[in-house]
Coordinates of C-alpha atoms and ligand atoms in Angstrom, one line a residue:
Chain A
M1 CA -4.5 58.5 136.8
T2 CA -7.8 60.0 138.7
Q3 CA -8.1 63.4 137.4
A4 CA -10.4 63.7 134.0
P5 CA -8.1 64.8 131.3
P6 CA -8.9 68.4 130.0
E7 CA -11.2 68.8 127.1
L8 CA -9.8 68.5 123.9
P9 CA -9.6 71.9 121.7
L10 CA -11.2 71.8 118.3
H11 CA -8.3 71.5 116.2
M12 CA -7.2 68.2 117.9
R13 CA -10.5 66.4 117.8
R14 CA -10.6 63.6 115.3
D15 CA -12.9 60.5 114.8
H16 CA -10.5 57.9 114.2
F17 CA -8.5 58.9 111.3
D18 CA -10.8 61.9 110.5
P19 CA -10.8 65.3 111.5
V20 CA -14.1 66.1 113.4
A21 CA -17.2 67.7 111.2
E22 CA -17.1 70.6 113.1
L23 CA -13.8 71.5 111.9
A24 CA -14.7 70.7 108.3
E25 CA -17.6 73.0 109.1
V26 CA -15.3 75.9 109.9
R27 CA -13.6 75.2 106.6
E28 CA -16.5 75.3 104.4
S29 CA -18.4 78.1 106.2
E30 CA -16.6 81.2 107.5
G31 CA -13.0 79.5 107.3
V32 CA -11.5 81.5 110.2
R33 CA -13.0 80.8 113.9
R34 CA -12.3 82.1 117.4
V35 CA -11.2 78.9 119.5
T36 CA -9.4 78.3 122.7
S37 CA -5.8 77.1 122.2
T38 CA -4.2 74.2 123.7
F39 CA -3.3 76.1 126.9
G40 CA -6.5 77.8 127.1
M41 CA -5.7 81.0 125.6
P42 CA -7.9 82.6 122.9
A43 CA -6.6 82.0 119.2
W44 CA -8.0 82.2 115.5
L45 CA -8.2 78.8 113.9
V46 CA -7.4 78.8 110.1
A47 CA -8.9 75.8 108.2
R48 CA -8.6 76.3 104.2
H49 CA -5.8 74.9 102.4
D50 CA -5.0 78.4 100.8
D51 CA -5.2 80.5 104.0
V52 CA -2.9 78.2 106.0
R53 CA -0.3 78.2 103.1
D54 CA -0.5 82.0 103.1
V55 CA 0.0 82.3 107.0
L56 CA 2.7 79.5 107.0
A57 CA 4.7 81.5 104.1
D58 CA 4.7 84.9 105.8
A59 CA 6.8 84.8 108.5
T60 CA 7.0 88.6 108.9
R61 CA 3.4 88.9 109.6
F62 CA 2.9 85.8 111.6
S63 CA 5.9 85.3 113.9
N64 CA 6.8 82.4 115.8
A65 CA 9.3 84.1 118.0
S66 CA 6.5 85.8 120.2
Q67 CA 6.9 84.3 123.8
L68 CA 3.2 84.1 123.6
A69 CA 2.8 80.8 121.8
F70 CA 5.5 79.2 124.3
S71 CA 4.1 80.7 127.5
L72 CA 2.5 78.1 129.7
P73 CA 0.0 78.9 132.6
D74 CA 1.1 78.3 135.9
D75 CA 5.0 78.1 134.6
P76 CA 7.3 78.4 137.5
R77 CA 10.6 78.9 135.7
S78 CA 12.5 82.2 135.9
A79 CA 12.8 84.2 132.8
E80 CA 16.3 83.4 132.5
E81 CA 15.6 79.4 132.6
K82 CA 12.7 80.0 130.0
R83 CA 15.2 81.9 127.8
K84 CA 17.7 79.2 128.3
A85 CA 15.3 76.5 127.4
L86 CA 14.1 78.4 124.0
A87 CA 17.7 78.6 122.8
G88 CA 18.5 76.9 119.6
Q89 CA 14.7 75.8 119.4
M90 CA 14.2 77.0 115.8
L91 CA 10.6 76.6 116.1
A92 CA 10.5 79.8 118.3
T93 CA 12.5 82.2 116.2
D94 CA 11.8 84.2 112.9
P95 CA 14.3 84.9 110.4
P96 CA 17.0 86.2 110.6
D97 CA 17.6 84.0 113.7
H98 CA 15.8 81.2 112.3
T99 CA 18.1 81.1 109.2
R100 CA 21.1 81.3 111.1
L101 CA 20.1 78.3 113.3
R102 CA 18.6 76.3 110.3
R103 CA 21.8 76.8 108.4
F104 CA 23.9 74.9 110.8
L105 CA 21.6 71.9 110.3
T106 CA 20.6 72.0 106.2
P107 CA 23.7 70.4 105.2
E108 CA 23.1 67.1 107.4
F109 CA 19.8 66.9 105.7
T110 CA 20.3 67.0 102.0
V111 CA 18.8 64.7 99.6
R112 CA 22.3 63.3 99.0
R113 CA 23.0 62.9 102.6
M114 CA 19.7 61.1 103.1
R115 CA 20.8 58.5 100.4
R116 CA 23.8 57.6 101.8
L117 CA 22.1 56.7 105.1
E118 CA 19.7 54.5 103.3
P119 CA 21.7 51.2 103.5
R120 CA 22.0 51.6 107.1
I121 CA 18.0 52.2 107.6
V122 CA 17.3 49.3 105.5
E123 CA 19.8 47.1 108.1
I124 CA 17.6 48.5 110.9
V125 CA 14.3 48.0 109.5
D126 CA 15.3 44.2 108.8
Q127 CA 17.0 43.9 112.1
H128 CA 13.5 44.7 113.9
L129 CA 11.5 42.7 111.4
D130 CA 13.8 39.8 112.0
A131 CA 13.2 40.1 115.9
M132 CA 9.6 40.2 115.4
E133 CA 9.2 37.2 113.2
A134 CA 11.9 35.3 116.0
A135 CA 9.5 36.4 118.9
G136 CA 6.6 35.2 116.8
S137 CA 2.9 36.2 116.2
P138 CA 0.9 38.4 117.8
A139 CA 3.0 41.5 118.5
D140 CA 2.4 45.2 119.3
L141 CA 3.5 46.9 116.2
V142 CA 4.2 50.2 118.2
P143 CA 7.2 49.0 120.3
S144 CA 8.5 46.4 118.2
F145 CA 8.5 48.4 114.8
A146 CA 6.8 51.9 114.6
L147 CA 8.7 53.6 117.6
P148 CA 12.2 51.8 117.6
I149 CA 13.4 52.3 114.0
P150 CA 12.9 56.3 113.9
S151 CA 14.2 56.1 117.3
L152 CA 17.4 54.1 116.3
V153 CA 17.9 56.3 113.2
I154 CA 17.7 59.6 115.0
C155 CA 19.9 58.3 117.9
E156 CA 22.7 57.3 115.3
L157 CA 22.6 60.1 113.3
L158 CA 22.6 62.6 116.3
G159 CA 25.0 60.8 118.3
V160 CA 22.8 59.7 121.4
P161 CA 23.3 56.7 123.4
Y162 CA 20.8 54.3 122.2
A163 CA 21.0 52.4 125.8
D164 CA 19.0 55.6 127.0
R165 CA 16.1 55.4 124.9
D166 CA 13.7 53.9 127.6
E167 CA 14.4 57.1 129.6
F168 CA 13.9 59.8 127.0
Q169 CA 11.4 57.9 124.9
H170 CA 9.2 58.1 127.9
R171 CA 10.1 61.7 128.6
T172 CA 9.6 62.9 124.9
A173 CA 6.2 61.2 125.2
R174 CA 4.8 62.7 128.3
Q175 CA 6.3 65.9 127.8
L176 CA 3.9 66.6 124.8
D177 CA 0.7 65.0 126.3
L178 CA -1.9 67.3 127.3
S179 CA -3.4 65.1 130.1
I180 CA -0.3 65.1 131.8
P181 CA -0.4 68.0 134.3
M182 CA 1.6 71.0 133.5
P183 CA 4.2 70.8 136.8
E184 CA 5.2 67.5 135.5
R185 CA 5.5 68.3 131.8
I186 CA 8.0 70.9 132.9
A187 CA 9.8 69.0 135.3
L188 CA 10.3 66.5 132.4
Q189 CA 11.3 69.2 130.2
R190 CA 14.2 70.2 132.8
E191 CA 15.3 66.7 132.9
G192 CA 15.3 66.1 129.5
R193 CA 17.6 69.6 128.8
A194 CA 19.7 68.4 131.8
Y195 CA 20.3 65.1 129.7
M196 CA 21.2 66.9 126.7
E197 CA 23.6 69.2 128.5
K198 CA 25.6 66.5 129.5
L199 CA 25.6 65.2 126.1
V200 CA 26.9 68.3 124.6
A201 CA 29.6 68.4 127.3
G202 CA 30.6 64.7 126.2
A203 CA 30.5 66.0 122.5
K204 CA 32.5 68.6 123.3
A205 CA 35.2 66.9 125.2
D206 CA 35.2 64.4 122.3
P207 CA 33.7 65.0 119.3
G208 CA 32.6 62.1 117.2
E209 CA 31.6 61.4 113.7
D210 CA 27.7 62.1 114.4
M211 CA 25.7 65.3 114.1
L212 CA 26.5 66.6 117.7
G213 CA 30.5 66.1 116.8
M214 CA 30.1 67.9 113.6
L215 CA 28.5 70.9 115.0
V216 CA 31.0 71.1 117.7
R217 CA 33.5 70.7 115.2
E218 CA 32.6 73.2 112.6
H219 CA 30.5 75.6 114.7
G220 CA 31.8 75.0 118.3
A221 CA 32.1 78.1 120.4
D222 CA 33.7 78.5 123.8
G223 CA 32.4 80.7 126.4
L224 CA 30.1 82.5 123.7
S225 CA 26.8 83.4 125.7
T226 CA 23.5 83.1 124.0
A227 CA 23.0 86.9 123.8
E228 CA 26.4 87.3 121.7
A229 CA 25.4 84.7 119.4
Q230 CA 22.0 86.4 118.1
D231 CA 23.8 88.6 115.5
G232 CA 24.5 86.3 112.8
A233 CA 27.4 84.6 114.5
A234 CA 28.9 81.6 113.0
E235 CA 29.4 80.0 116.2
I236 CA 26.7 78.0 118.2
T237 CA 26.6 78.4 121.9
D238 CA 26.5 75.1 124.0
D239 CA 22.7 76.4 125.2
E240 CA 21.8 76.4 121.4
L241 CA 23.6 73.4 120.8
A242 CA 21.5 71.6 123.6
G243 CA 18.3 73.1 122.3
L244 CA 18.8 71.8 118.6
A245 CA 19.9 68.7 119.7
S246 CA 16.6 68.1 121.8
L247 CA 14.3 69.5 119.2
L248 CA 15.6 66.8 116.8
L249 CA 15.3 64.2 119.3
V250 CA 11.9 65.0 120.1
A251 CA 10.9 65.5 116.6
G252 CA 12.6 62.5 115.3
H253 CA 10.9 60.1 117.6
E254 CA 7.5 61.3 117.9
T255 CA 6.6 62.2 114.3
T256 CA 7.7 59.3 111.9
S257 CA 7.1 56.6 114.5
N258 CA 3.2 57.7 114.7
M259 CA 3.0 57.8 110.7
L260 CA 4.3 54.3 110.8
G261 CA 1.9 52.9 113.4
L262 CA -1.4 54.9 111.8
G263 CA -0.1 54.6 108.2
T264 CA -0.1 50.7 108.7
L265 CA -3.4 50.9 110.4
A266 CA -4.7 52.8 107.6
L267 CA -3.5 50.4 104.9
L268 CA -4.7 47.1 106.9
R269 CA -8.4 49.3 106.8
H270 CA -7.7 49.4 102.8
P271 CA -6.6 46.2 101.6
D272 CA -6.4 47.1 97.8
Q273 CA -4.1 49.6 98.6
L274 CA -2.0 47.6 101.4
A275 CA -1.5 45.1 98.5
L276 CA -0.5 47.9 96.1
V277 CA 2.2 49.2 98.3
R278 CA 3.5 45.6 99.2
D279 CA 3.6 44.6 95.7
D280 CA 4.2 47.3 93.5
P281 CA 7.6 49.1 94.2
D282 CA 6.7 52.3 92.4
A283 CA 3.8 52.7 94.7
I284 CA 5.5 53.4 97.8
V285 CA 6.7 57.2 96.9
P286 CA 3.2 58.4 95.8
A287 CA 1.7 56.6 98.8
V288 CA 4.0 58.0 101.3
E289 CA 2.5 61.4 100.4
E290 CA -0.8 60.4 100.5
L291 CA -0.8 58.8 103.8
M292 CA 1.2 61.8 105.1
R293 CA -1.8 64.2 103.5
W294 CA -4.8 62.1 104.8
L295 CA -3.7 61.4 108.1
S296 CA -1.9 65.0 109.0
I297 CA -0.5 63.8 112.3
V298 CA 0.4 67.2 113.4
H299 CA -2.4 68.9 114.2
T300 CA -1.4 72.5 114.3
G301 CA 2.5 73.0 114.5
V302 CA 3.1 76.2 116.4
A303 CA 0.9 78.6 116.8
R304 CA 1.7 82.0 115.1
T305 CA 1.3 85.2 116.6
T306 CA 0.3 88.4 114.4
T307 CA 2.7 91.4 114.2
Q308 CA 0.0 93.7 112.6
D309 CA -3.6 93.8 111.9
V310 CA -4.2 91.6 109.3
E311 CA -7.2 90.0 107.6
I312 CA -7.6 86.0 106.6
A313 CA -10.3 84.9 104.8
G314 CA -12.1 88.1 105.1
Q315 CA -11.8 88.2 109.0
H316 CA -9.9 90.9 110.4
I317 CA -7.5 89.9 113.1
P318 CA -5.9 92.3 115.3
K319 CA -1.8 92.5 116.2
G320 CA -0.8 90.3 118.8
E321 CA -3.2 87.5 118.5
L322 CA -2.6 83.7 118.1
V323 CA -3.2 82.0 114.8
L324 CA -3.3 78.2 114.9
C325 CA -3.5 76.5 111.3
A326 CA -5.4 73.5 111.1
L327 CA -3.3 70.7 108.9
P328 CA -5.4 67.8 108.9
S329 CA -8.6 70.5 107.6
A330 CA -6.1 72.2 105.1
N331 CA -5.0 68.8 103.7
R332 CA -8.6 67.9 103.2
D333 CA -9.7 70.8 101.4
P334 CA -11.9 70.4 98.4
S335 CA -10.3 73.3 96.7
F336 CA -6.8 71.7 97.0
I337 CA -7.9 68.3 96.4
D338 CA -10.7 66.1 94.9
D339 CA -12.7 63.9 97.2
P340 CA -10.3 64.8 99.9
D341 CA -11.6 62.1 102.3
T342 CA -10.8 59.4 100.4
L343 CA -7.6 57.5 101.0
D344 CA -6.3 56.8 97.5
V345 CA -2.4 56.1 97.7
R346 CA -2.1 56.1 93.7
R347 CA -2.4 60.1 93.8
G348 CA 0.4 61.0 96.1
S349 CA 0.0 64.8 95.6
M350 CA 3.1 66.7 97.1
G351 CA 1.3 69.9 97.6
H352 CA 0.0 68.7 100.8
I353 CA 1.1 70.5 104.0
A354 CA 1.5 67.8 106.6
F355 CA 5.1 68.7 106.6
G356 CA 4.2 72.5 107.0
H357 CA 5.0 75.3 104.8
G358 CA 7.3 78.2 104.8
V359 CA 10.5 78.8 106.5
H360 CA 9.9 76.3 109.2
H361 CA 8.8 73.6 106.6
C362 CA 10.0 70.1 108.3
L363 CA 13.6 69.9 108.4
G364 CA 13.4 66.0 108.8
A365 CA 11.1 65.9 105.8
P366 CA 13.9 64.2 103.6
L367 CA 14.7 61.6 106.5
A368 CA 10.8 60.8 107.4
R369 CA 10.3 60.2 103.9
M370 CA 13.2 57.9 103.4
E371 CA 12.4 55.7 106.5
M372 CA 8.4 55.3 105.7
R373 CA 9.3 54.6 102.3
I374 CA 11.7 51.9 103.1
A375 CA 9.8 50.7 106.4
F376 CA 6.0 50.2 105.0
P377 CA 6.8 47.9 102.0
A378 CA 9.4 46.0 103.9
L379 CA 6.7 45.0 107.0
L380 CA 4.2 44.4 104.4
K381 CA 6.6 42.0 102.3
R382 CA 7.6 40.4 105.7
F383 CA 4.1 39.4 106.9
P384 CA 1.7 39.5 103.9
D385 CA -0.8 38.4 106.3
L386 CA -0.6 40.8 108.7
A387 CA -3.9 41.8 110.3
S388 CA -5.2 43.9 113.3
A389 CA -5.6 41.7 116.3
L390 CA -8.3 44.2 117.7
P391 CA -11.4 45.3 116.3
F392 CA -11.2 48.7 114.8
D393 CA -13.1 50.5 118.0
E394 CA -10.9 49.1 120.5
I395 CA -7.6 50.1 119.0
P396 CA -6.4 53.2 121.3
F397 CA -5.8 56.6 119.3
R398 CA -3.6 58.7 121.0
A399 CA -5.9 61.7 121.5
Y400 CA -4.6 63.9 124.0
H401 CA -1.2 64.6 122.1
F402 CA 0.4 67.1 120.3
I403 CA 1.1 64.8 117.4
Y404 CA -1.8 62.1 116.7
G405 CA -0.8 58.5 116.6
L406 CA -1.7 55.0 118.1
H407 CA -0.9 54.1 121.8
S408 CA -0.2 50.4 120.6
L409 CA -1.4 48.1 117.7
P410 CA -1.6 44.6 118.6
V411 CA -1.0 42.6 115.2
T412 CA -1.1 39.0 114.1
W413 CA 0.4 37.3 110.9
Chain B
M1 CA 11.0 80.1 80.7
K2 CA 14.4 81.0 82.9
I3 CA 14.6 79.7 86.7
V4 CA 15.8 81.9 89.2
A5 CA 16.8 81.0 93.0
D6 CA 17.1 83.1 95.7
R7 CA 19.9 81.4 97.8
D8 CA 19.4 83.8 100.7
V9 CA 16.1 82.2 101.6
C10 CA 16.3 78.9 100.4
I11 CA 16.2 76.8 103.7
G12 CA 17.4 73.6 102.1
A13 CA 14.4 71.4 102.1
G14 CA 15.4 69.6 98.9
L15 CA 12.0 69.6 97.6
C16 CA 13.2 71.0 94.1
V17 CA 15.8 68.2 94.1
G18 CA 13.1 65.5 94.9
T19 CA 11.1 66.8 92.1
S20 CA 13.6 66.9 89.6
D21 CA 17.4 66.3 89.9
T22 CA 18.3 67.1 86.6
V23 CA 17.0 70.7 87.0
F24 CA 17.8 71.4 90.9
D25 CA 20.8 70.2 93.2
Q26 CA 21.9 71.3 96.7
D27 CA 25.4 72.3 97.4
D28 CA 27.5 71.1 100.4
D29 CA 25.7 73.4 102.6
G30 CA 22.2 72.2 101.3
I31 CA 21.4 75.2 99.5
V32 CA 19.7 75.1 96.0
V33 CA 21.7 75.0 93.1
V34 CA 19.9 75.4 89.6
L35 CA 21.8 73.0 87.1
V36 CA 19.6 73.7 84.0
E37 CA 18.1 77.6 83.9
D38 CA 15.9 77.1 80.6
P39 CA 14.8 73.6 81.1
E40 CA 12.4 72.3 78.4
G41 CA 9.5 69.7 77.8
A42 CA 8.8 67.5 80.8
D43 CA 11.8 69.2 83.1
A44 CA 9.8 72.5 82.3
D45 CA 6.9 70.9 83.8
L46 CA 9.1 69.6 86.8
A47 CA 10.6 72.8 87.1
R48 CA 6.9 74.6 87.3
E49 CA 6.1 72.1 89.9
A50 CA 9.1 72.4 92.1
V51 CA 8.8 76.2 92.0
S52 CA 5.1 75.9 93.3
L53 CA 6.2 73.2 96.0
C54 CA 9.1 75.1 97.3
P55 CA 8.1 76.1 101.1
S56 CA 10.6 79.1 101.2
S57 CA 9.4 80.7 98.1
A58 CA 13.4 80.8 96.9
L59 CA 12.4 79.9 93.4
R60 CA 10.9 82.0 90.6
I61 CA 9.8 81.8 86.9
V62 CA 11.0 85.0 84.9
D63 CA 8.9 85.0 81.6
Ligands
HEM501 C1 6.4 61.9 109.1 C2 7.1 62.5 110.0 C3 7.3 64.1 110.2 C4 5.9 65.0 110.5 C5 4.5 64.6 110.1 C6 6.7 66.2 110.6 C7 5.8 67.6 110.4 C8 6.6 68.6 110.8 C9 5.9 70.2 110.8 C10 4.5 70.0 110.2 C11 6.5 70.9 111.1 C12 6.4 72.4 111.3 C13 5.8 72.8 112.2 C14 5.5 74.2 112.3 O1 5.9 75.1 111.2 O2 5.0 74.9 113.2 C15 8.0 70.3 111.1 C16 9.1 71.2 111.6 C17 10.3 70.5 112.1 N1 10.8 69.0 112.0 FE1 9.5 67.5 111.3 N2 8.1 66.3 110.9 C18 8.3 65.0 110.9 C19 9.8 64.1 110.9 C20 10.6 65.0 111.3 C21 11.9 64.4 111.6 C22 12.3 62.9 111.5 C23 12.8 65.4 112.0 C24 14.2 65.2 112.6 C25 15.0 64.3 112.4 C26 12.0 66.5 112.2 C27 12.5 67.8 112.6 C28 11.9 68.8 112.4 C29 12.4 70.0 112.8 C30 13.8 70.5 113.1 C31 11.3 71.2 112.6 C32 11.5 72.7 112.8 C33 12.0 73.6 111.3 C34 11.9 75.0 111.6 O3 11.9 75.6 112.5 O4 12.8 75.3 110.6 N3 10.9 66.4 111.7 N4 7.7 69.1 111.1
SF4_502 S1 12.8 73.9 97.4 FE1 13.2 75.7 97.9 S2 13.6 75.7 100.0 FE2 13.8 73.6 99.4 S3 16.0 73.3 98.6 FE3 14.8 73.9 96.8 S4 14.8 75.8 96.6 FE4 15.6 75.6 98.7

């Protein structure tokens, strides 16, 4: 690790929990600013709540399907390999292709389905708390609690052997890390793909009761190529299946776990609010929404590409340009919520856009909400004296990552 | 007040059901079903909130 990491683009810069002052300044002044995207390409950064909602709600003028947002500098892959790698990648499609892919999965993520999962999530949370208690204070909350709980949940749901977790946890975390050189990230992407293809082949040979098995049973297609599947086919191709499963595995790991780690630290820094979440069973639902809003761990989501000339906040933007939506800045827009920089778990506004907005609104939101609503109070009840073992300034925040969080959180109780 | 849902654009995010499960439900495919088309009182307020939250703009209020 001798190479200096690249300079962070504006939309990823934070001061501990908070987006940097410069981002607020964009929001309070012109609203839209020309910046450099994560991959060094020019892009427009949209910073106000209303404008971000408008962009995300309009998949016609702001497209996800353009290869532009997914093209990486120095990408050694052939066009065919890239196309294969994007099959099933919902975040790289627009309606109607997006609608087709998303509808394969919506039945699995209904509010009712999630309620059926609840007892198993409670059990998984309790097991991890038991293990922490047995091992004794101190512990690192990230590997002992924040990461393994969502990991086990998504593995069971999908039908991914939990025994393989070390391998793919390492892979997914590094794939989304900007400080890792591009060739290594592409190699990791290829490895991940090969792993998923093996799992899909296994599910096709012997479909189980999990989500992969269900998708194979209900939509499995033999020998259908991805090109043939484009026109609203009810069958899912093997490439798409591998793509959907990879997306769920990455999204299921890298998001909820960071909310659990960062959210716990946020509560530790606000002891009165922590006490409320611990002691009042009605406090957790609004608290999760407020933590989501205040932390906004997804900096921007996928860059959109303009399909025509547009105007945002009075700024003319030509066709074919990248647009980035600054979610933390939008969620702290005083025109959206009063006193936006203060964490107040009592208010819990649902109008935040930390799960995105529009047709790509987070598919896993009902699952993530349920995991957080169970995990935070259980942790705080089990260890009422939970405290950070490090001074605040020494806690390692995860800056170079597409999703914000903590590398580790040593705690005592 | 009448709630109309466009089931073709609904993405099954379930925010409506999360807001009021007396007014909204999801069918087996996860797509919205309006249970109470003309909600009143507190339900009407929750329904209005759901309409503004719906990420895919699948819900509308007609008059
Ligand atoms: C607290 C945790 C989570 C946060 C903050 C979060 C955030 C987001 C955001 C902001 C988007 C929209 C991205 C964009 O429009 O560019 C998104 C999409 C998505 N999320 Fe999540 N997510 C979380 C948990 C999960 C979980 C647990 C899963 C899977 C089980 C998941 C699966 C997905 C998928 C598949 C999409 C793409 C949906 C589409 O393109 O239609 N997420 N998420
Ligand atoms: S909130 Fe909108 S998109 Fe989500 S289930 Fe309800 S109607 Fe469908």
